[in-house]
CSV table of C-alpha atoms and ligand atoms in Angstrom, one decimal:
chain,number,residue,atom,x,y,z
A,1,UNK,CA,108.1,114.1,106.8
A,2,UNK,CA,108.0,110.1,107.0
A,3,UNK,CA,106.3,108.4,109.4
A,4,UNK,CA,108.5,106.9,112.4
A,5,UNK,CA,106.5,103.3,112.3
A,6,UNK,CA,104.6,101.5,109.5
A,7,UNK,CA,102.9,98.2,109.1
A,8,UNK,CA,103.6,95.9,106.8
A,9,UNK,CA,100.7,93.1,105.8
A,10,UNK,CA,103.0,90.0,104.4
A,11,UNK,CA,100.4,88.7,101.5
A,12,UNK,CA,103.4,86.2,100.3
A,13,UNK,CA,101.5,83.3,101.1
A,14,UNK,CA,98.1,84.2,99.5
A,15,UNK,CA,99.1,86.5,97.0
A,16,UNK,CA,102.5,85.1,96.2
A,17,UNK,CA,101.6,81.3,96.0
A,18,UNK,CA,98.3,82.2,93.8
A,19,UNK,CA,99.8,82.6,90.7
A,20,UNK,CA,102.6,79.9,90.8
A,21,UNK,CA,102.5,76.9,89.0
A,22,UNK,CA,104.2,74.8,91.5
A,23,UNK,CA,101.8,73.5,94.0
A,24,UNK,CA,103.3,74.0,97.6
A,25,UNK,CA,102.8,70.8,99.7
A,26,UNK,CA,100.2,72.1,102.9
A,27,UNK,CA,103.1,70.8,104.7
A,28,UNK,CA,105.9,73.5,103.2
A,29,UNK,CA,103.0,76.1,103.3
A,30,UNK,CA,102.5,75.6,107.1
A,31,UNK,CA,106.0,75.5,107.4
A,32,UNK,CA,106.7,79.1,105.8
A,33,UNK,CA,103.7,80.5,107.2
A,34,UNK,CA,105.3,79.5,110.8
A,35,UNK,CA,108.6,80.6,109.6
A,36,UNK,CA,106.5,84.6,108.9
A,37,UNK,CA,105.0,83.9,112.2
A,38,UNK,CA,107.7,84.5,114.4
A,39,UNK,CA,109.8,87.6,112.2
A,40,UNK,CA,108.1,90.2,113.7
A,41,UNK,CA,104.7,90.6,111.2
A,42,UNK,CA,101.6,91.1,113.3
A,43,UNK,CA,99.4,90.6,109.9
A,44,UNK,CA,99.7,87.1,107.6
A,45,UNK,CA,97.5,87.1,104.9
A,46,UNK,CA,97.9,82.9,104.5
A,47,UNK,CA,95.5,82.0,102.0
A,48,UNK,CA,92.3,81.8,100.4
A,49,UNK,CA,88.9,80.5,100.2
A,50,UNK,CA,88.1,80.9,97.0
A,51,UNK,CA,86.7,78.5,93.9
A,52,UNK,CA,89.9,75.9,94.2
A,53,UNK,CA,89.1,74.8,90.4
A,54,UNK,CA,90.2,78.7,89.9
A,55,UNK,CA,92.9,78.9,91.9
A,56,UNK,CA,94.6,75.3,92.7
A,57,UNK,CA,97.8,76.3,94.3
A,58,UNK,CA,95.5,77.6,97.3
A,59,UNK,CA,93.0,74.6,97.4
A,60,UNK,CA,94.4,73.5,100.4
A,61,UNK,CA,93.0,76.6,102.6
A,62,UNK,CA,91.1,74.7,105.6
A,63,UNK,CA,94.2,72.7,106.0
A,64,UNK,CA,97.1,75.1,105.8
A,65,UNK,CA,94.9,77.7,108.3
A,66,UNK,CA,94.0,75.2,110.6
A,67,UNK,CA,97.6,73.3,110.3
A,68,UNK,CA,100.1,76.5,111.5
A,69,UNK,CA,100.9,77.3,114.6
A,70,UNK,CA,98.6,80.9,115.8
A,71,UNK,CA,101.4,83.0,117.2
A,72,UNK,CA,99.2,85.4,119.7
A,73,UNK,CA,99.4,89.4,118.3
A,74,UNK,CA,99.2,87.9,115.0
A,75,UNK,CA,96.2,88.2,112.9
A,76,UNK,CA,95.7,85.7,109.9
A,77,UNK,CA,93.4,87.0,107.7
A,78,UNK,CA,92.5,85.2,103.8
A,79,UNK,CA,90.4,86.3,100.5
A,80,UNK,CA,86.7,85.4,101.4
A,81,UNK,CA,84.8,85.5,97.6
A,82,UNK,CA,81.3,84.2,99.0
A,83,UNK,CA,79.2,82.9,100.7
A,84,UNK,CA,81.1,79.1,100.1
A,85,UNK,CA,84.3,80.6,100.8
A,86,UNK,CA,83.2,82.3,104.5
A,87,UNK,CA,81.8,79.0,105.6
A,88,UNK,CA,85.4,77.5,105.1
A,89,UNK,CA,87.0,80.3,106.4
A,90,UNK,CA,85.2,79.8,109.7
A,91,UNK,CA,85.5,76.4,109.8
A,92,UNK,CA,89.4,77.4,109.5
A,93,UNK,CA,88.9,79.8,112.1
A,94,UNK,CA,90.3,82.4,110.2
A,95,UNK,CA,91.1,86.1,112.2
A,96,UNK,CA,89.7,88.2,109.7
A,97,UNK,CA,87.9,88.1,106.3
A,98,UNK,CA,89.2,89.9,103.8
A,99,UNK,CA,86.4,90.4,100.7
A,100,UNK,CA,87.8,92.0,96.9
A,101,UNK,CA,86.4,93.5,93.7
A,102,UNK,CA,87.5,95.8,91.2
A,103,UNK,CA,87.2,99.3,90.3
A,104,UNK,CA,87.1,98.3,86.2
A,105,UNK,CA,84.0,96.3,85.3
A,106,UNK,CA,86.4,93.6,83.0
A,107,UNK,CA,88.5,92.4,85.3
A,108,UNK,CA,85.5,92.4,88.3
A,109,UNK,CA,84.1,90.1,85.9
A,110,UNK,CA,87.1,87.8,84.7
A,111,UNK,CA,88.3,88.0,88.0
A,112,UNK,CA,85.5,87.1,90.5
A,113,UNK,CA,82.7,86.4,87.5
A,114,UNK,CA,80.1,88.8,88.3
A,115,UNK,CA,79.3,92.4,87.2
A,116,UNK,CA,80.0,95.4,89.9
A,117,UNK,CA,76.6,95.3,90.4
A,118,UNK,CA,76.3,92.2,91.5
A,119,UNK,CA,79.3,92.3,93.7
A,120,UNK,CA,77.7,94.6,96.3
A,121,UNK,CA,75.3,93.0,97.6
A,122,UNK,CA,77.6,89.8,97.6
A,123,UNK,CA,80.5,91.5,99.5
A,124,UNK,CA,78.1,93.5,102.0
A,125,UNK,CA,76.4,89.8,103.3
A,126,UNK,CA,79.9,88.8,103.9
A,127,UNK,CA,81.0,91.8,106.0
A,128,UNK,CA,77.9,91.8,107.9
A,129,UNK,CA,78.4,88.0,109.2
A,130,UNK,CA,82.0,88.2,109.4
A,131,UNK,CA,81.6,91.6,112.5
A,132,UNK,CA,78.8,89.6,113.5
A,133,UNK,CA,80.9,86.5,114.4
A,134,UNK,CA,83.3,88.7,116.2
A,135,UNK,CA,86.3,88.9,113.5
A,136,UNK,CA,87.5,92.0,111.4
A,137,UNK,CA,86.9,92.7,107.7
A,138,UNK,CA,89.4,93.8,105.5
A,139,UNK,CA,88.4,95.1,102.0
A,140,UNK,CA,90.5,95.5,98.3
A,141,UNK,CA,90.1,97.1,95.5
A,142,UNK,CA,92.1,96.6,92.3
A,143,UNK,CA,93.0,98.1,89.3
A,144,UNK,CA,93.2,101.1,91.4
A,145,UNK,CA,95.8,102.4,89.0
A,146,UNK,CA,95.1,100.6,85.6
A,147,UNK,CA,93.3,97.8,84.2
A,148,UNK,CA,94.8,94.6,81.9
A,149,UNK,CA,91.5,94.5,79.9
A,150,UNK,CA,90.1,98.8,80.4
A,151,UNK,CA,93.6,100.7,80.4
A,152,UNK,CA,92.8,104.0,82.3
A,153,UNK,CA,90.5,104.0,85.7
A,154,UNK,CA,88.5,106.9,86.2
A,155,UNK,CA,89.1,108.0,89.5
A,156,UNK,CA,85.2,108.2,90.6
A,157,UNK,CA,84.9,104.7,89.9
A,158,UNK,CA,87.7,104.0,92.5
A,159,UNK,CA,85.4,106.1,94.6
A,160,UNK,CA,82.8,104.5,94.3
A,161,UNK,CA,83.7,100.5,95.2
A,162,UNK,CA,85.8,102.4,98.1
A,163,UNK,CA,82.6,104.4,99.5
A,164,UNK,CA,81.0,101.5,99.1
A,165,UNK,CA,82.8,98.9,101.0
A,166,UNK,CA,83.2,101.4,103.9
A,167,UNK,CA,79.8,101.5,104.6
A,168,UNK,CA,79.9,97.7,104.3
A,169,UNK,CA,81.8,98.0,107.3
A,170,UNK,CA,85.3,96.8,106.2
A,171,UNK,CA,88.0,98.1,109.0
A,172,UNK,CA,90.9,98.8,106.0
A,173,UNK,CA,90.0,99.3,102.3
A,174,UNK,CA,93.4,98.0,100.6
A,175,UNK,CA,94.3,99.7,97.5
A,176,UNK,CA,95.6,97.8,94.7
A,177,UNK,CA,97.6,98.5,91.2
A,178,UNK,CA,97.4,95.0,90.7
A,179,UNK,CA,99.5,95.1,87.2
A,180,UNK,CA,101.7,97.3,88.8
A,181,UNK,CA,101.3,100.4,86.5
A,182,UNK,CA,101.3,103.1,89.0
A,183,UNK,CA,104.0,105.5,88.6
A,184,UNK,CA,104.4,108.0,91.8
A,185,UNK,CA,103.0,111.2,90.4
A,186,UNK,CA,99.9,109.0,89.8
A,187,UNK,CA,99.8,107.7,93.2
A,188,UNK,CA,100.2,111.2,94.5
A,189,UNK,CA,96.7,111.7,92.3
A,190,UNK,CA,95.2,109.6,93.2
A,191,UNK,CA,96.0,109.7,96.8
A,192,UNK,CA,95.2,113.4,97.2
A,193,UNK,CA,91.4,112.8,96.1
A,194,UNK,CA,91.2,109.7,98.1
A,195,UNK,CA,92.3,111.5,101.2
A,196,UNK,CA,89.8,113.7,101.2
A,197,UNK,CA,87.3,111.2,101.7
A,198,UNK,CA,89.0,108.4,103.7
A,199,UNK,CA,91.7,108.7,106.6
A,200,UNK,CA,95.1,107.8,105.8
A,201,UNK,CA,94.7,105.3,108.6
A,202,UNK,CA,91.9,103.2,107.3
A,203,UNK,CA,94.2,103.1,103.8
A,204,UNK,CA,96.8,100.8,102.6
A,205,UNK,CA,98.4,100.7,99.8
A,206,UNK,CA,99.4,97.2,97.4
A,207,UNK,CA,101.5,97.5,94.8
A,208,UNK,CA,102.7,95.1,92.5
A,209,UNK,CA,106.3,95.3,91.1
A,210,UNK,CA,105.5,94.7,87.5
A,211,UNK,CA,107.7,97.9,85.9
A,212,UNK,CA,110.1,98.4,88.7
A,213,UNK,CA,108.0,101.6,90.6
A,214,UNK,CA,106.6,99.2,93.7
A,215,UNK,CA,109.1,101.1,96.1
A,216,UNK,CA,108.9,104.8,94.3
A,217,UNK,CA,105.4,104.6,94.6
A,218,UNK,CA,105.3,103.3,98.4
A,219,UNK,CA,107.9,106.3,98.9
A,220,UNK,CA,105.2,108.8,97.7
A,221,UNK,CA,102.8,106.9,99.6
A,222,UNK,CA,104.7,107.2,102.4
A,223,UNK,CA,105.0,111.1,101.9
A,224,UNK,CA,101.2,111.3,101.7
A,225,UNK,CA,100.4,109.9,105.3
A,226,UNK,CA,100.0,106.0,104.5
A,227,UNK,CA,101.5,104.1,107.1
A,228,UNK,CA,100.2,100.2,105.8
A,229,UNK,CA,101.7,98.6,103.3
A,230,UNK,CA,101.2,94.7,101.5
A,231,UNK,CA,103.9,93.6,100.6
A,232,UNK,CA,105.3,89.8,99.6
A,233,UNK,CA,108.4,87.6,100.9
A,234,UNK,CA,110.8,87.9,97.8
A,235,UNK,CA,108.4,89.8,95.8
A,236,UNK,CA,106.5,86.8,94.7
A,237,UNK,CA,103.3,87.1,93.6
A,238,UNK,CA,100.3,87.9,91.0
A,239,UNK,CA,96.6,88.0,89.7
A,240,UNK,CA,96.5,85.2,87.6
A,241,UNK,CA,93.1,87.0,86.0
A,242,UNK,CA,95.0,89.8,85.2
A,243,UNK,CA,97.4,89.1,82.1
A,244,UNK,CA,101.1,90.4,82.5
A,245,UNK,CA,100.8,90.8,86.9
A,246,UNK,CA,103.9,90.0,88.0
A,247,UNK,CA,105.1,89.8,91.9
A,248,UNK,CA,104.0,92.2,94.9
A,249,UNK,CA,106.7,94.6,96.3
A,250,UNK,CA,109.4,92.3,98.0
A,251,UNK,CA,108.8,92.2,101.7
A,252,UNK,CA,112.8,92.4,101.9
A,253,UNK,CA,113.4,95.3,99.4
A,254,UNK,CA,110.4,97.1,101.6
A,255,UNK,CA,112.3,96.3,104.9
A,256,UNK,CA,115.6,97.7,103.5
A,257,UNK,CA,114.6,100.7,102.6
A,258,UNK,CA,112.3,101.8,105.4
A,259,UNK,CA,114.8,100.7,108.1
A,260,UNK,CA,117.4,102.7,105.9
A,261,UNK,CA,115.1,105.1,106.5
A,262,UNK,CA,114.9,105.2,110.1
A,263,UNK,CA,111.2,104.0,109.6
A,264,UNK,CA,110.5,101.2,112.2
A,265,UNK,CA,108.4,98.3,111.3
A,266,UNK,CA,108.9,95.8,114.1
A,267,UNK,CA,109.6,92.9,111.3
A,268,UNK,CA,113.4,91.2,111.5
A,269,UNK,CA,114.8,91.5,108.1
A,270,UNK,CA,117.1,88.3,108.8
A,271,UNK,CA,113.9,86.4,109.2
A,272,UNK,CA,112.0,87.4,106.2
A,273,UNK,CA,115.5,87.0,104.1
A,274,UNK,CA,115.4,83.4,105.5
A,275,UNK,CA,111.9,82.9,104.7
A,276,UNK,CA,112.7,83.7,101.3
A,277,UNK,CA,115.3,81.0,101.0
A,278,UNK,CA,112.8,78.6,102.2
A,279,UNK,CA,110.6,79.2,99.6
A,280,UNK,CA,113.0,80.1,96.8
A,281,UNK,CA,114.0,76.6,97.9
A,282,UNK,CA,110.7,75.0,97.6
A,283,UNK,CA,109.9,76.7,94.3
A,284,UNK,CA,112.8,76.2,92.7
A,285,UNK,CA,113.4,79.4,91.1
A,286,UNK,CA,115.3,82.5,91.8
A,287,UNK,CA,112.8,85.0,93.1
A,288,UNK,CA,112.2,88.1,92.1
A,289,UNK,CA,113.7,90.9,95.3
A,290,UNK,CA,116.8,92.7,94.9
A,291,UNK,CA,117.9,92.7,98.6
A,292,UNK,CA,117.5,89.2,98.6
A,293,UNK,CA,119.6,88.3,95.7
A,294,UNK,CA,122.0,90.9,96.9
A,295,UNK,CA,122.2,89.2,100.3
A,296,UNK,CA,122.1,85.7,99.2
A,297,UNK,CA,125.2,86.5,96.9
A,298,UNK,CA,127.7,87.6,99.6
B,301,HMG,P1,81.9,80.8,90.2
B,301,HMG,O1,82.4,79.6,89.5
B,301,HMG,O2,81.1,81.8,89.4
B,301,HMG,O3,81.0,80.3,91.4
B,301,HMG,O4,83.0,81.5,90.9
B,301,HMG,P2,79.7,79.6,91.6
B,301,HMG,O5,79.1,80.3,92.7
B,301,HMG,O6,79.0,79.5,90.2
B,301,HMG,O7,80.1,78.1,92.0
B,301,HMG,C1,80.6,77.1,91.1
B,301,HMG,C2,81.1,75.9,91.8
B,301,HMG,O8,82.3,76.3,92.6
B,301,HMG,C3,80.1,75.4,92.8
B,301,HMG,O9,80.4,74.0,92.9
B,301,HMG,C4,80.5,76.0,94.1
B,301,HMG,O10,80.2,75.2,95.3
B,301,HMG,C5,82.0,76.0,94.0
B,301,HMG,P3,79.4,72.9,92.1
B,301,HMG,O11,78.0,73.2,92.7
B,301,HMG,O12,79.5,73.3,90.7
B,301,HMG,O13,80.0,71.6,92.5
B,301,HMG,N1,82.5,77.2,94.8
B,301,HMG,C6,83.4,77.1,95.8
B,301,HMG,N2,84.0,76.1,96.4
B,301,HMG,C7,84.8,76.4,97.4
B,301,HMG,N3,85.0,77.6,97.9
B,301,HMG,C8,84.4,78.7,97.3
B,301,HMG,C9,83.6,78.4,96.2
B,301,HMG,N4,82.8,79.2,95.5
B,301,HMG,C10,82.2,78.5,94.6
B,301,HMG,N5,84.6,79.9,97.8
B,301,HMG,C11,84.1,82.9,92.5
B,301,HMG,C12,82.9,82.7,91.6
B,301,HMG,C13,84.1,84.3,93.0
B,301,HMG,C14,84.0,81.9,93.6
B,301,HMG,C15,85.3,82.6,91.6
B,301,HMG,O14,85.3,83.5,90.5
B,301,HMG,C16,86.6,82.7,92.3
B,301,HMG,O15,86.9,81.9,93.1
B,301,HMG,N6,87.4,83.8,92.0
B,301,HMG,C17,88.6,84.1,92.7
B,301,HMG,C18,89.7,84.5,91.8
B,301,HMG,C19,90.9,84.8,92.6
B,301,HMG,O16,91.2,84.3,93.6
B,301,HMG,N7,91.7,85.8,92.0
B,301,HMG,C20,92.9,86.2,92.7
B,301,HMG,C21,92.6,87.0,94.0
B,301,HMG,S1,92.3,88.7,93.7
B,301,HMG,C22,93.8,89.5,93.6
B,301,HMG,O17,94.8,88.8,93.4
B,301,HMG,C23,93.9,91.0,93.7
B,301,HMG,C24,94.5,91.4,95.0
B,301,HMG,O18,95.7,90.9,95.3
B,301,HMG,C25,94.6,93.0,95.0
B,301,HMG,C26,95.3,93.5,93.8
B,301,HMG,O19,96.5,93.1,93.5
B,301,HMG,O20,94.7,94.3,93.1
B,301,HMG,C27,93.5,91.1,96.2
B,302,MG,MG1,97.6,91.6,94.5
């Protein structure tokens, strides 16, 4: 009943680094990122080209996309807010744009500062120049599962912002429970409706690891025909517009139970373990995956 391959989009070095209050030097990023490169991933999500005065630890886009080393059957994709943002991302040469918003009007608007609304239009520009230049378009959506500011989601909202940046064009719609509230039964909900609309293999899922369910509910994922899954080295990670997000799933913890599993991913679990270290090194505290304290401890 579980698929024999998935793939696994490492968002470590956008989603990860976003929230951390250590700035990486564009140096150490580039290193990483080369580090990811070469375990196996065939999707880096590296950085993003948003407002820098909103996010600072990822101000350093154009350099860190143009700095690494493109390992070919890689794509490297980034956040792309606006029309500022897919300037620099071409100018980075960047694989694939990927745009977000939210299904819950609040955090749309803390996190991006505009209403739902106003998004659309926004988002739709962006997708249309990004095919138009040749590269792919990823979409998100959070607070798939919850919102910090609105609690509950009604489902047809999700629907909505998803129908919506389909016939935008996007490739993959991403789906997030970006405060990590999601509980399996839910995600079985959830996915059920969704499914009926949308095939399984235009759908990934993104959980954050907030109260422990990341891997339960990428298990019931898993059961309902997903096969792509986010996921970040070490678990680090977090929307630093939504209050209480803690870390994406751990790459490693993902990787150890799928291949457990018999569930092939083409990604070397050494690699990612090491890439962990690296950062855990640079970041100077003990980050957050289970496998990887459990193998850095023997
Ligand atoms: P704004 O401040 O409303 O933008 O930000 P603005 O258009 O009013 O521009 C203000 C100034 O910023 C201008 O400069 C612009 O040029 C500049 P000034 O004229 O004042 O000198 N500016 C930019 N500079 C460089 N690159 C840009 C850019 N845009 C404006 N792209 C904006 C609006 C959307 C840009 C802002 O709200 C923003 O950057 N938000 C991003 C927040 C963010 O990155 N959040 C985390 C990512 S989402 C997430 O983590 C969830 C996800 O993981 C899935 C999940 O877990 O659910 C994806
Ligand atoms: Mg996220």
């Amino acid at each position: 009943k579980w698929p024999a391959n998935i793939t696994i989009k490492e968002v470590g070095p956008r989603d990860g680094l976003q929230n951390e209050k250590v700035f990486i030097s564009t140096e150490d990023k580039i290193a990483w990122i080369n580090q990811l490169s070469s375990s196996g991933l065939n999707h880096i999500e590296i950085t993003s080209f948003v407002n820098p005065k909103w996010i600072p630890a990822l101000s350093d886009a154009v350099a860190v996309s143009t700095g690494i080393t493109r390992q070919p059957g890689v794509t490297y994709t980034a956040l792309v807010p606006n029309e500022r943002g897919l300037a620099r991302a071409f100018e980075a040469n960047i694989d694939e744009a990927a745009v977000f918003m939210s299904a819950s009007e609040t955090h749309n608007l803390k996190n991006i500062n505009k209403s739902i609304r106003d998004t659309f239009p926004v988002l739709s520009d962006l997708v249309q120049k990004t095919l138009a230049a040749g590269k792919s378009s990823r979409g998100y959506v959070s607070t798939v599962f919850g919102c910090p500011y609105e609690g509950n989601v009604d489902i047809d909202a999700v629907i909505r912002v998803s129908e919506t940046l389909f016939e935008m064009g996007i490739g993959e719609l991403s789906l997030g429970d970006t405060i990590g509230v999601a509980t399996p039964k839910q995600v079985q909900e959830v996915l059920q409706v969704l499914l009926k609309r949308f095939p399984a293999e235009k759908l990934a899922m993104h959980f954050h690891d907030t109260r422990g369910t990341a891997l339960a509910n990428i298990l019931a994922s898993l059961e309902m025909g997903i096969t792509t899954f986010d996921s970040s080295v070490g678990g680090l990670g977090g929307c630093p517009y939504a209050p209480g997000a803690a870390g994406n799933v751990a790459t490693d913890d993902l990787l150890y139970m799928v291949h457990g599993m018999g569930i092939h991913t083409g990604v070397d679990q050494e690699k990612i373990l090491a890439a962990s270290r690296y950062i855990q090194g640079k970041i100077g505290k003990a980050l957050p995956s289970k496998s990887f304290q459990a193998a850095s401890s023997q």
